[in-house]
Amino acid sequence: MLELSYIRENTAEVAARLGIKNIDAEGILKQILEIDSRRREAQKDLDDNLAESNALARQIGDLFKSGKASEASDLKARTAELKVLAKELQEKFDGLLQEQNNLLVQLPNVPHSSVPRGKSAEDNEIVHSEGNIPALFEGAVPHWDLASKFDIIDFELGNKVTGAGFPFYKGKGARLQRALINFFLDNAIDAGYYEIQPPLVVNEASGYGTGQLPDKDGQMYFCDLDKLYLIPTAEVPVTNIYRDVILKSSDFPVKNVAYSNCFRREAGSYGKDVRGLNRLHQFDKVEIVQIQHPDKSYDTLEEMRSYVAGLLRKLELPFRVLKLCGGDMSFTSALTYDFEVYSAAQQRWLEVSSVSNFESFQANRMKLRFKDEGGKTRLCHTLNGSALALPRIVAALLENNQTPKGIKMPAALAAYTGFDIIA
RNA sequence: GGAGAGAUGGCCGAGUGGUCGAAGGCGCACGCCUGGAAAGUGUGUAUACGCCAAAAGCGUAUCAUGGGUUCGAAUCCCAUUCUCUCCGCCA
């Protein structure tokens, strides 16, 4: 959620920046400010009323103590009037505040000034490419065929036991998963991240804190009986650790890493996008989360970007980095880099990581603040990124490394898998 | 799941109807003391919103959450949530 004071002081700029996300916000901004001035007026009236009531209550107390009961009764008549009025004023104020919040939560984060304009994924800017696209041998097949050929991932079994999008990993497939998780966690720890194992379900306040709620309600699995949501990413519990927290400047940077299962309903997905491992309802991901001083968050974003690049390099996967255009960015992000690996048999780029700076957008919702050098309480900046999401990495590893003799593992992984070929 | 106890500031903890945003302690910050440190000592130390050009200052709200009683609620009543103890069940 954007800060009201920021909107108030930079209205034109907010409107212009939201234009990069193809949102015509002028109307809603105007509405917010109009309600804001009415809200403040209502608050003034209410506060004045309550101040008078409080003063009278004190007087009545004093009069009672000094035995002047009749004078006290006279004042009581006035407090009764004030009380009726206070209720009305309170309702008016609450209504306006509610109205204002309803509008505020609809506004997405303001994109960074470097974000390119654009409508869709077509308009994303490729800022980096690396690695060679492998030339596959005659008879190379997509990963879903490799999965069944070597019996390492079983989609049919998943369909039977649970449903589409919930595969079983078996034998060397399961070990490869476990190896990747450990590989990613160990790398993160070496880079200074603190490992956390979070709960896989969260309450409503947490969903709201990171911005999944209210606008992405239908994308999360929900346990109705207990009113809990299955997490779509570890970002949700790990960032919410800091909900309603005031950090010290010396706490920066907070660097956390968490491995978790992720659950996504993926309503509305279809076609080749969901084939094989390309889009699952349950998958594994290692997520890095940082909390930073506002002045340093963009340096941190670059640091995270180069960290993720390093992982892909070690895995010897060809990849490219995209700076997302306004139209393709998430609701909460100010700047996002997507990492895509080339999956050679499908002959397409697959998104395996998304690294974002949310600036103070999440922090404002969560009331995550810090005391700055001058002792002032300010909102922190939050960032996160996948490092990495497993399924598409597995897809690319299987496809790119297939040979007539089997699937070779990159050297960096062999120590973790305990084997160097799936045959 | 059954029975009971409880929820107060960063932490501990006092407070059972009035001047209580809240004693005291710890912690933290700054100063004094010291060759330096420790100890000692002094001062300060919640958050949000509003008024004000701004600071100072002032106002309002907040003692788990939401309602209620009262001129007045941390304190009384009701509901909800959570925590702890005992019993049961259990990886």
Short mmCIF file of C-alpha atoms (C1' of nucleotides) in Angstrom, two decimals:
data_model
loop_
_atom_site.label_atom_id
_atom_site.label_comp_id
_atom_site.label_asym_id
_atom_site.label_seq_id
_atom_site.Cartn_x
_atom_site.Cartn_y
_atom_site.Cartn_z
CA MET A 1 0.00 0.00 0.00
CA LEU A 2 1.28 3.43 -0.91
CA GLU A 3 1.79 5.90 1.87
CA LEU A 4 -0.93 8.49 2.09
CA SER A 5 1.52 11.25 2.91
CA TYR A 6 3.53 10.33 -0.20
CA ILE A 7 0.44 10.51 -2.37
CA ARG A 8 -0.53 13.80 -0.84
CA GLU A 9 2.85 15.38 -1.47
CA ASN A 10 3.61 13.85 -4.87
CA THR A 11 0.24 13.41 -6.49
CA ALA A 12 1.30 14.27 -10.02
CA GLU A 13 4.36 12.08 -9.88
CA VAL A 14 2.39 9.11 -8.55
CA ALA A 15 -0.09 9.46 -11.37
CA ALA A 16 2.67 9.71 -13.96
CA ARG A 17 4.54 6.70 -12.60
CA LEU A 18 1.42 4.58 -12.38
CA GLY A 19 0.98 5.42 -16.04
CA ILE A 20 4.05 3.25 -16.67
CA LYS A 21 1.98 0.39 -15.31
CA ASN A 22 -0.76 1.43 -17.73
CA ILE A 23 -2.99 2.60 -14.96
CA ASP A 24 -4.93 5.78 -15.23
CA ALA A 25 -4.88 6.72 -11.59
CA GLU A 26 -5.77 10.37 -11.77
CA GLY A 27 -9.41 9.83 -10.91
CA ILE A 28 -8.77 7.55 -7.98
CA LEU A 29 -5.99 9.75 -6.64
CA LYS A 30 -8.24 12.75 -6.76
CA GLN A 31 -10.91 10.78 -4.99
CA ILE A 32 -8.48 9.64 -2.30
CA LEU A 33 -7.33 13.18 -1.62
CA GLU A 34 -10.87 14.47 -1.53
CA ILE A 35 -11.88 11.81 0.98
CA ASP A 36 -8.69 12.49 2.89
CA SER A 37 -9.56 16.12 3.45
CA ARG A 38 -13.05 15.16 4.58
CA ARG A 39 -11.58 12.50 6.83
CA ARG A 40 -9.27 15.00 8.49
CA GLU A 41 -12.11 17.40 8.98
CA ALA A 42 -14.16 14.63 10.57
CA GLN A 43 -11.27 13.70 12.81
CA LYS A 44 -10.91 17.29 13.98
CA ASP A 45 -14.59 17.45 14.86
CA LEU A 46 -14.45 14.13 16.64
CA ASP A 47 -11.27 14.97 18.56
CA ASP A 48 -12.69 18.29 19.68
CA ASN A 49 -15.83 16.59 20.87
CA LEU A 50 -13.91 13.96 22.80
CA ALA A 51 -11.61 16.58 24.26
CA GLU A 52 -14.60 18.41 25.67
CA SER A 53 -16.08 15.20 27.05
CA ASN A 54 -12.83 14.31 28.72
CA ALA A 55 -12.54 17.75 30.26
CA LEU A 56 -16.09 17.56 31.59
CA ALA A 57 -15.53 14.10 33.00
CA ARG A 58 -12.58 15.44 34.95
CA GLN A 59 -14.61 18.34 36.26
CA ILE A 60 -17.45 16.06 37.29
CA GLY A 61 -15.02 13.89 39.16
CA ASP A 62 -13.67 16.91 41.04
CA LEU A 63 -17.15 18.18 41.86
CA PHE A 64 -18.17 14.81 43.25
CA LYS A 65 -15.09 14.72 45.42
CA SER A 66 -15.82 18.13 46.84
CA GLY A 67 -19.43 17.16 47.45
CA LYS A 68 -21.02 19.38 44.84
CA ALA A 69 -23.29 16.70 43.43
CA SER A 70 -25.91 19.02 41.97
CA GLU A 71 -23.38 20.97 39.93
CA ALA A 72 -22.03 17.69 38.67
CA SER A 73 -25.49 16.69 37.50
CA ASP A 74 -25.74 19.86 35.45
CA LEU A 75 -22.57 19.00 33.62
CA LYS A 76 -23.79 15.48 33.02
CA ALA A 77 -26.53 16.82 30.82
CA ARG A 78 -23.92 18.31 28.50
CA THR A 79 -21.89 15.09 28.40
CA ALA A 80 -24.99 13.18 27.39
CA GLU A 81 -25.40 15.51 24.41
CA LEU A 82 -21.76 15.19 23.50
CA LYS A 83 -21.97 11.45 23.67
CA VAL A 84 -24.76 11.26 21.12
CA LEU A 85 -22.85 13.59 18.84
CA ALA A 86 -19.61 11.67 19.35
CA LYS A 87 -21.20 8.50 18.12
CA GLU A 88 -22.31 10.18 14.91
CA LEU A 89 -18.91 11.77 14.39
CA GLN A 90 -17.16 8.50 15.06
CA GLU A 91 -19.31 6.73 12.48
CA LYS A 92 -18.67 9.44 9.95
CA PHE A 93 -14.92 9.27 10.57
CA ASP A 94 -14.81 5.45 10.47
CA GLY A 95 -16.77 5.45 7.25
CA LEU A 96 -14.41 7.87 5.55
CA LEU A 97 -11.34 6.05 6.78
CA GLN A 98 -12.73 2.80 5.49
CA GLU A 99 -13.59 4.37 2.16
CA GLN A 100 -10.12 5.82 1.87
CA ASN A 101 -8.46 2.51 2.68
CA ASN A 102 -10.60 0.67 0.19
CA LEU A 103 -9.27 2.98 -2.49
CA LEU A 104 -5.69 2.92 -1.26
CA VAL A 105 -5.38 -0.87 -1.35
CA GLN A 106 -6.47 -0.82 -4.97
CA LEU A 107 -3.47 1.22 -6.01
CA PRO A 108 -0.48 -0.85 -7.08
CA ASN A 109 3.06 0.09 -6.18
CA VAL A 110 4.63 2.93 -8.08
CA PRO A 111 7.27 1.61 -10.49
CA HIS A 112 10.87 2.78 -10.34
CA SER A 113 11.73 5.49 -12.85
CA SER A 114 13.87 3.08 -14.89
CA VAL A 115 11.00 0.69 -15.55
CA PRO A 116 10.24 0.52 -19.28
CA ARG A 117 6.77 1.19 -20.55
CA GLY A 118 4.96 -1.73 -22.06
CA LYS A 119 1.81 -3.77 -22.12
CA SER A 120 2.90 -7.38 -21.85
CA ALA A 121 5.80 -9.80 -21.57
CA GLU A 122 6.71 -8.85 -25.16
CA ASP A 123 7.83 -5.46 -23.94
CA ASN A 124 10.18 -6.63 -21.21
CA GLU A 125 13.73 -5.44 -21.63
CA ILE A 126 16.44 -8.08 -21.93
CA VAL A 127 19.26 -6.71 -19.83
CA HIS A 128 21.59 -9.68 -19.84
CA SER A 129 22.12 -13.05 -21.56
CA GLU A 130 24.62 -15.68 -20.74
CA GLY A 131 25.56 -19.25 -21.64
CA ASN A 132 25.24 -21.22 -24.82
CA ILE A 133 22.07 -22.77 -26.01
CA PRO A 134 22.94 -26.45 -26.35
CA ALA A 135 22.56 -28.29 -29.62
CA LEU A 136 20.67 -31.43 -28.77
CA PHE A 137 21.22 -34.77 -30.46
CA GLU A 138 18.74 -36.26 -32.86
CA GLY A 139 15.94 -37.84 -30.83
CA ALA A 140 16.16 -35.48 -27.86
CA VAL A 141 12.78 -35.11 -26.14
CA PRO A 142 11.03 -32.73 -23.73
CA HIS A 143 11.41 -33.31 -20.01
CA TRP A 144 8.01 -34.93 -19.56
CA ASP A 145 9.11 -37.72 -21.88
CA LEU A 146 12.45 -37.99 -20.09
CA ALA A 147 10.60 -38.12 -16.79
CA SER A 148 8.69 -41.22 -17.76
CA LYS A 149 11.53 -42.77 -19.75
CA PHE A 150 13.78 -42.79 -16.69
CA ASP A 151 10.86 -43.10 -14.24
CA ILE A 152 11.97 -40.12 -12.15
CA ILE A 153 8.85 -37.95 -12.15
CA ASP A 154 5.38 -39.48 -12.23
CA PHE A 155 2.61 -37.18 -13.36
CA GLU A 156 0.06 -39.98 -13.78
CA LEU A 157 0.51 -41.07 -10.21
CA GLY A 158 0.01 -37.50 -9.07
CA ASN A 159 -3.24 -37.33 -11.02
CA LYS A 160 -4.44 -40.50 -9.34
CA VAL A 161 -3.53 -39.60 -5.79
CA THR A 162 -4.17 -35.86 -5.83
CA GLY A 163 -4.85 -34.23 -9.16
CA ALA A 164 -3.16 -32.48 -12.05
CA GLY A 165 -0.20 -30.36 -11.06
CA PHE A 166 0.87 -32.54 -8.14
CA PRO A 167 3.53 -34.92 -9.49
CA PHE A 168 5.46 -37.58 -7.61
CA TYR A 169 9.24 -37.42 -7.76
CA LYS A 170 10.78 -40.86 -7.61
CA GLY A 171 14.23 -42.41 -7.25
CA LYS A 172 16.88 -40.19 -8.82
CA GLY A 173 14.18 -37.62 -9.51
CA ALA A 174 13.48 -37.30 -5.79
CA ARG A 175 17.19 -37.22 -5.02
CA LEU A 176 17.73 -34.51 -7.60
CA GLN A 177 15.07 -32.42 -5.89
CA ARG A 178 16.68 -32.90 -2.51
CA ALA A 179 20.10 -32.11 -3.97
CA LEU A 180 18.89 -28.86 -5.50
CA ILE A 181 17.27 -27.75 -2.26
CA ASN A 182 20.48 -28.33 -0.34
CA PHE A 183 22.58 -26.77 -3.06
CA PHE A 184 20.49 -23.61 -3.04
CA LEU A 185 20.37 -23.38 0.74
CA ASP A 186 24.10 -23.93 1.16
CA ASN A 187 24.87 -21.27 -1.42
CA ALA A 188 22.58 -18.80 0.29
CA ILE A 189 24.13 -19.46 3.68
CA ASP A 190 27.58 -18.88 2.16
CA ALA A 191 26.28 -15.56 0.85
CA GLY A 192 25.30 -14.50 4.36
CA TYR A 193 21.65 -15.48 4.47
CA TYR A 194 20.07 -16.84 7.63
CA GLU A 195 18.13 -20.06 7.16
CA ILE A 196 14.51 -20.26 8.23
CA GLN A 197 11.93 -23.03 7.99
CA PRO A 198 8.57 -21.30 7.97
CA PRO A 199 5.05 -22.62 8.45
CA LEU A 200 3.40 -23.61 5.17
CA VAL A 201 0.07 -22.08 6.12
CA VAL A 202 -0.57 -18.50 7.19
CA ASN A 203 -3.43 -16.46 8.58
CA GLU A 204 -5.31 -13.71 6.86
CA ALA A 205 -3.25 -10.88 8.33
CA SER A 206 -0.09 -12.36 6.82
CA GLY A 207 -1.69 -12.76 3.40
CA TYR A 208 -2.65 -9.14 3.60
CA GLY A 209 0.78 -8.06 4.83
CA THR A 210 2.64 -9.24 1.73
CA GLY A 211 -0.12 -8.19 -0.63
CA GLN A 212 -1.62 -11.54 -1.68
CA LEU A 213 -4.84 -10.40 -0.08
CA PRO A 214 -7.23 -9.01 -0.92
CA ASP A 215 -6.50 -8.95 -4.65
CA LYS A 216 -5.16 -12.48 -5.21
CA ASP A 217 -7.56 -14.27 -2.94
CA GLY A 218 -8.52 -16.93 -5.47
CA GLN A 219 -4.91 -17.90 -6.16
CA MET A 220 -4.30 -19.42 -2.75
CA TYR A 221 -5.55 -22.67 -1.32
CA PHE A 222 -7.66 -21.97 1.72
CA CYS A 223 -8.45 -24.16 4.73
CA ASP A 224 -11.93 -22.97 5.48
CA LEU A 225 -12.30 -24.62 8.87
CA ASP A 226 -9.28 -22.87 10.32
CA LYS A 227 -9.26 -19.80 8.07
CA LEU A 228 -5.68 -20.46 6.99
CA TYR A 229 -4.05 -20.06 3.59
CA LEU A 230 -1.48 -22.39 2.06
CA ILE A 231 1.49 -20.25 1.19
CA PRO A 232 2.15 -19.50 -2.49
CA THR A 233 5.76 -18.70 -1.59
CA ALA A 234 7.95 -18.59 1.52
CA GLU A 235 8.04 -14.85 1.04
CA VAL A 236 4.72 -14.65 2.84
CA PRO A 237 5.65 -16.19 6.22
CA VAL A 238 9.25 -14.99 6.12
CA THR A 239 8.43 -11.36 5.40
CA ASN A 240 5.57 -11.40 7.89
CA ILE A 241 7.99 -12.27 10.67
CA TYR A 242 8.60 -8.54 10.65
CA ARG A 243 4.98 -7.45 10.68
CA ASP A 244 4.53 -4.69 13.29
CA VAL A 245 8.23 -4.65 14.01
CA ILE A 246 10.47 -1.63 14.43
CA LEU A 247 14.07 -2.45 13.58
CA LYS A 248 17.23 -0.60 14.45
CA SER A 249 19.43 0.79 11.69
CA SER A 250 22.12 -1.62 12.81
CA ASP A 251 19.84 -4.56 11.98
CA PHE A 252 20.24 -3.87 8.26
CA PRO A 253 20.54 -5.76 6.05
CA VAL A 254 18.21 -8.49 7.25
CA LYS A 255 18.96 -11.47 5.01
CA ASN A 256 16.78 -14.54 5.30
CA VAL A 257 16.55 -17.65 3.16
CA ALA A 258 13.83 -20.24 3.34
CA TYR A 259 13.06 -23.43 1.54
CA SER A 260 9.39 -24.28 1.30
CA ASN A 261 6.75 -26.03 -0.67
CA CYS A 262 4.63 -23.54 -2.54
CA PHE A 263 0.96 -23.98 -3.33
CA ARG A 264 -0.79 -22.16 -6.12
CA ARG A 265 -4.22 -22.71 -7.51
CA GLU A 266 -3.21 -21.24 -10.88
CA ALA A 267 -6.79 -20.62 -11.88
CA GLY A 268 -6.96 -19.66 -15.52
CA SER A 269 -3.73 -21.30 -16.71
CA TYR A 270 -3.86 -23.60 -19.70
CA GLY A 271 -2.13 -25.17 -22.68
CA LYS A 272 1.59 -25.66 -23.18
CA ASP A 273 2.30 -23.47 -20.17
CA VAL A 274 1.12 -26.19 -17.83
CA ARG A 275 2.67 -29.18 -19.56
CA GLY A 276 5.02 -31.28 -17.44
CA LEU A 277 6.87 -29.26 -14.83
CA ASN A 278 6.14 -25.91 -16.42
CA ARG A 279 3.39 -24.96 -14.02
CA LEU A 280 2.45 -26.95 -10.93
CA HIS A 281 0.04 -26.53 -8.06
CA GLN A 282 2.67 -27.65 -5.59
CA PHE A 283 6.35 -27.02 -6.08
CA ASP A 284 9.56 -26.41 -4.19
CA LYS A 285 11.34 -23.14 -3.97
CA VAL A 286 14.17 -21.55 -2.07
CA GLU A 287 13.41 -17.92 -1.46
CA ILE A 288 15.71 -15.11 -0.38
CA VAL A 289 14.24 -12.16 1.47
CA GLN A 290 15.99 -8.97 2.47
CA ILE A 291 14.95 -5.97 4.50
CA GLN A 292 16.97 -2.85 3.87
CA HIS A 293 17.38 0.82 4.55
CA PRO A 294 15.52 2.80 1.87
CA ASP A 295 18.76 4.37 0.66
CA LYS A 296 20.35 1.01 -0.01
CA SER A 297 17.55 -1.11 -1.39
CA TYR A 298 18.51 -0.72 -5.04
CA ASP A 299 22.10 -1.72 -4.35
CA THR A 300 20.68 -4.73 -2.59
CA LEU A 301 18.48 -5.53 -5.56
CA GLU A 302 21.57 -5.63 -7.78
CA GLU A 303 23.38 -7.78 -5.24
CA MET A 304 20.50 -10.24 -5.23
CA ARG A 305 20.41 -10.21 -8.99
CA SER A 306 24.05 -11.13 -9.26
CA TYR A 307 23.63 -13.79 -6.58
CA VAL A 308 20.89 -15.51 -8.59
CA ALA A 309 22.95 -15.23 -11.77
CA GLY A 310 25.78 -17.00 -9.94
CA LEU A 311 23.53 -19.95 -9.12
CA LEU A 312 22.50 -20.41 -12.73
CA ARG A 313 26.12 -20.15 -13.80
CA LYS A 314 27.07 -22.93 -11.41
CA LEU A 315 24.28 -25.05 -12.80
CA GLU A 316 25.62 -24.34 -16.30
CA LEU A 317 22.25 -23.27 -17.59
CA PRO A 318 21.89 -20.68 -20.36
CA PHE A 319 19.87 -17.81 -19.01
CA ARG A 320 18.76 -14.29 -19.61
CA VAL A 321 17.65 -11.51 -17.33
CA LEU A 322 14.66 -9.34 -18.10
CA LYS A 323 13.71 -6.06 -16.58
CA LEU A 324 9.96 -6.26 -16.49
CA CYS A 325 7.98 -3.57 -18.20
CA GLY A 326 5.23 -1.70 -16.39
CA GLY A 327 2.49 -3.86 -17.81
CA ASP A 328 4.06 -7.16 -16.78
CA MET A 329 5.05 -6.21 -13.25
CA SER A 330 3.31 -7.44 -10.16
CA PHE A 331 0.96 -5.31 -8.14
CA THR A 332 3.40 -4.89 -5.27
CA SER A 333 6.70 -4.43 -7.08
CA ALA A 334 8.62 -1.25 -7.88
CA LEU A 335 11.26 -3.00 -10.00
CA THR A 336 11.50 -6.65 -10.99
CA TYR A 337 14.12 -8.71 -12.74
CA ASP A 338 12.98 -12.02 -14.13
CA PHE A 339 15.44 -14.80 -14.78
CA GLU A 340 14.67 -17.23 -17.57
CA VAL A 341 16.54 -20.40 -18.45
CA TYR A 342 16.46 -21.95 -21.88
CA SER A 343 14.80 -25.33 -21.95
CA ALA A 344 16.33 -26.77 -25.08
CA ALA A 345 13.90 -29.52 -26.04
CA GLN A 346 10.83 -27.33 -25.53
CA GLN A 347 12.80 -24.60 -27.23
CA ARG A 348 11.48 -21.95 -24.92
CA TRP A 349 12.55 -19.70 -22.10
CA LEU A 350 11.23 -20.61 -18.67
CA GLU A 351 10.98 -18.17 -15.79
CA VAL A 352 12.87 -19.56 -12.80
CA SER A 353 13.31 -16.52 -10.64
CA SER A 354 11.81 -13.14 -10.04
CA VAL A 355 13.80 -10.67 -7.99
CA SER A 356 11.96 -7.58 -6.83
CA ASN A 357 12.28 -4.46 -4.79
CA PHE A 358 8.97 -3.58 -3.16
CA GLU A 359 10.36 -0.43 -1.59
CA SER A 360 8.01 0.50 1.24
CA PHE A 361 4.87 -0.96 -0.31
CA GLN A 362 4.78 -4.17 1.72
CA ALA A 363 6.37 -2.49 4.72
CA ASN A 364 3.54 0.03 4.85
CA ARG A 365 0.93 -2.70 4.91
CA MET A 366 2.88 -4.62 7.50
CA LYS A 367 3.97 -1.66 9.56
CA LEU A 368 7.57 -2.77 9.22
CA ARG A 369 9.64 0.20 10.28
CA PHE A 370 13.01 1.24 11.61
CA LYS A 371 14.48 4.07 13.62
CA ASP A 372 16.70 6.15 11.38
CA GLU A 373 19.85 8.00 12.38
CA GLY A 374 17.80 10.96 13.57
CA GLY A 375 15.58 8.76 15.72
CA LYS A 376 12.69 9.09 13.32
CA THR A 377 10.51 6.07 12.62
CA ARG A 378 10.38 5.24 8.92
CA LEU A 379 9.25 2.40 6.71
CA CYS A 380 11.82 -0.20 5.66
CA HIS A 381 12.26 -1.47 2.14
CA THR A 382 11.64 -5.13 1.44
CA LEU A 383 13.05 -7.27 -1.35
CA ASN A 384 12.83 -10.86 -2.34
CA GLY A 385 13.74 -13.28 -5.03
CA SER A 386 13.57 -16.93 -5.91
CA ALA A 387 16.89 -18.65 -5.55
CA LEU A 388 15.56 -20.72 -7.08
CA ALA A 389 12.25 -22.33 -8.02
CA LEU A 390 12.89 -26.00 -8.66
CA PRO A 391 10.54 -27.42 -11.28
CA ARG A 392 11.65 -25.42 -14.27
CA ILE A 393 15.28 -25.75 -13.25
CA VAL A 394 14.73 -29.50 -13.26
CA ALA A 395 13.02 -29.27 -16.65
CA ALA A 396 15.95 -27.37 -18.14
CA LEU A 397 18.56 -29.59 -16.49
CA LEU A 398 16.90 -32.72 -17.84
CA GLU A 399 16.38 -31.40 -21.35
CA ASN A 400 19.67 -29.57 -21.84
CA ASN A 401 21.85 -32.31 -20.43
CA GLN A 402 20.28 -35.30 -22.14
CA THR A 403 22.61 -37.48 -24.17
CA PRO A 404 21.99 -40.77 -25.92
CA LYS A 405 23.44 -42.44 -22.82
CA GLY A 406 21.41 -40.61 -20.22
CA ILE A 407 21.10 -37.28 -18.46
CA LYS A 408 24.33 -35.80 -17.13
CA MET A 409 24.41 -33.74 -13.97
CA PRO A 410 26.38 -30.49 -13.84
CA ALA A 411 29.58 -30.81 -11.81
CA ALA A 412 28.41 -28.46 -9.05
CA LEU A 413 25.42 -30.70 -8.40
CA ALA A 414 27.06 -34.10 -8.50
CA ALA A 415 28.36 -33.71 -4.95
CA TYR A 416 24.80 -33.16 -3.81
CA THR A 417 23.03 -35.80 -5.87
CA GLY A 418 25.53 -38.59 -5.28
CA PHE A 419 25.36 -39.51 -8.97
CA ASP A 420 26.45 -37.81 -12.14
CA ILE A 421 24.12 -39.37 -14.65
CA ILE A 422 20.52 -40.48 -14.81
CA ALA A 423 20.44 -43.52 -17.04
"C1'" G B 1 -11.07 -32.68 23.07
"C1'" G B 2 -12.16 -31.72 28.94
"C1'" A B 3 -10.91 -28.49 33.39
"C1'" G B 4 -8.52 -24.21 35.25
"C1'" A B 5 -5.36 -19.69 35.04
"C1'" G B 6 -3.93 -15.65 32.34
"C1'" A B 7 -2.97 -11.60 28.25
"C1'" U B 8 -0.25 -4.28 30.66
"C1'" G B 9 5.35 -0.51 27.10
"C1'" G B 10 11.66 -3.65 23.82
"C1'" C B 11 11.59 -7.19 28.30
"C1'" C B 12 10.07 -8.19 33.54
"C1'" G B 13 6.33 -6.33 36.51
"C1'" A B 14 2.81 -2.93 39.66
"C1'" G B 15 -1.84 -1.11 39.03
"C1'" U B 16 -9.51 -3.55 40.71
"C1'" G B 17 -13.44 3.03 38.64
"C1'" G B 18 -11.06 9.35 38.22
"C1'" U B 19 -5.53 13.74 37.40
"C1'" C B 20 -2.81 6.45 34.38
"C1'" G B 21 0.39 6.47 28.26
"C1'" A B 22 0.48 3.85 32.77
"C1'" A B 23 4.84 3.01 39.37
"C1'" G B 24 9.33 0.20 39.86
"C1'" G B 25 13.17 -2.67 37.66
"C1'" C B 26 15.97 -4.37 33.36
"C1'" G B 27 17.49 -2.99 28.64
"C1'" C B 28 18.68 1.04 25.35
"C1'" A B 29 20.49 6.34 24.21
"C1'" C B 30 23.04 10.61 25.78
"C1'" G B 31 25.90 13.11 29.72
"C1'" C B 32 28.94 13.04 34.32
"C1'" C B 33 32.66 10.20 36.74
"C1'" U B 34 37.41 7.21 34.79
"C1'" G B 35 44.03 7.01 31.99
"C1'" G B 36 40.41 3.54 29.54
"C1'" A B 37 36.53 0.34 30.89
"C1'" A B 38 33.32 -1.71 34.65
"C1'" A B 39 30.72 0.02 38.74
"C1'" G B 40 28.30 4.41 40.25
"C1'" U B 41 25.37 8.62 38.93
"C1'" G B 42 22.00 12.21 36.10
"C1'" U B 43 18.63 12.80 32.09
"C1'" G B 44 15.83 10.72 28.42
"C1'" U B 45 13.41 6.45 26.24
"C1'" A B 46 5.84 3.76 22.70
"C1'" U B 47 2.85 4.13 18.20
"C1'" A B 48 -0.68 6.28 14.89
"C1'" C B 49 -3.62 10.19 13.34
"C1'" G B 50 -5.02 15.32 13.67
"C1'" C B 51 -4.22 20.88 14.66
"C1'" C B 52 0.24 24.15 13.23
"C1'" A B 53 4.01 26.67 7.18
"C1'" A B 54 7.40 23.97 10.38
"C1'" A B 55 9.63 23.08 15.13
"C1'" A B 56 7.97 23.57 19.89
"C1'" G B 57 3.51 22.62 21.69
"C1'" C B 58 -1.41 20.89 21.95
"C1'" G B 59 -5.55 17.37 20.99
"C1'" U B 60 -7.42 12.31 20.11
"C1'" A B 61 -6.87 7.07 20.18
"C1'" U B 62 -4.21 2.72 21.79
"C1'" C B 63 -3.02 -1.72 28.55
"C1'" A B 64 -4.78 -9.04 23.27
"C1'" U B 65 -9.30 -7.90 19.74
"C1'" G B 66 -14.45 -6.33 19.28
"C1'" G B 67 -18.79 -4.69 21.81
"C1'" G B 68 -21.24 -2.94 26.49
"C1'" U B 69 -22.02 -0.39 31.56
"C1'" U B 70 -20.50 4.63 33.50
"C1'" C B 71 -20.08 11.70 33.65
"C1'" G B 72 -15.36 8.83 33.66
"C1'" A B 73 -12.60 2.01 32.23
"C1'" A B 74 -5.99 -0.93 32.06
"C1'" U B 75 -9.49 -1.67 36.21
"C1'" C B 76 -16.59 -3.80 35.89
"C1'" C B 77 -19.76 -6.96 32.17
"C1'" C B 78 -20.25 -9.93 27.42
"C1'" A B 79 -18.08 -12.20 23.05
"C1'" U B 80 -13.77 -13.60 20.29
"C1'" U B 81 -8.64 -14.78 19.76
"C1'" C B 82 -4.22 -16.33 21.78
"C1'" U B 83 -0.90 -18.24 25.76
"C1'" C B 84 0.16 -21.27 30.03
"C1'" U B 85 -0.93 -25.51 33.57
"C1'" C B 86 -3.31 -30.31 34.43
"C1'" C B 87 -5.97 -34.55 32.10
"C1'" G B 88 -6.91 -37.27 27.51
"C1'" C B 89 -5.06 -38.40 22.56
"C1'" C B 90 -0.80 -38.50 19.53
"C1'" A B 91 4.29 -37.98 15.20
#
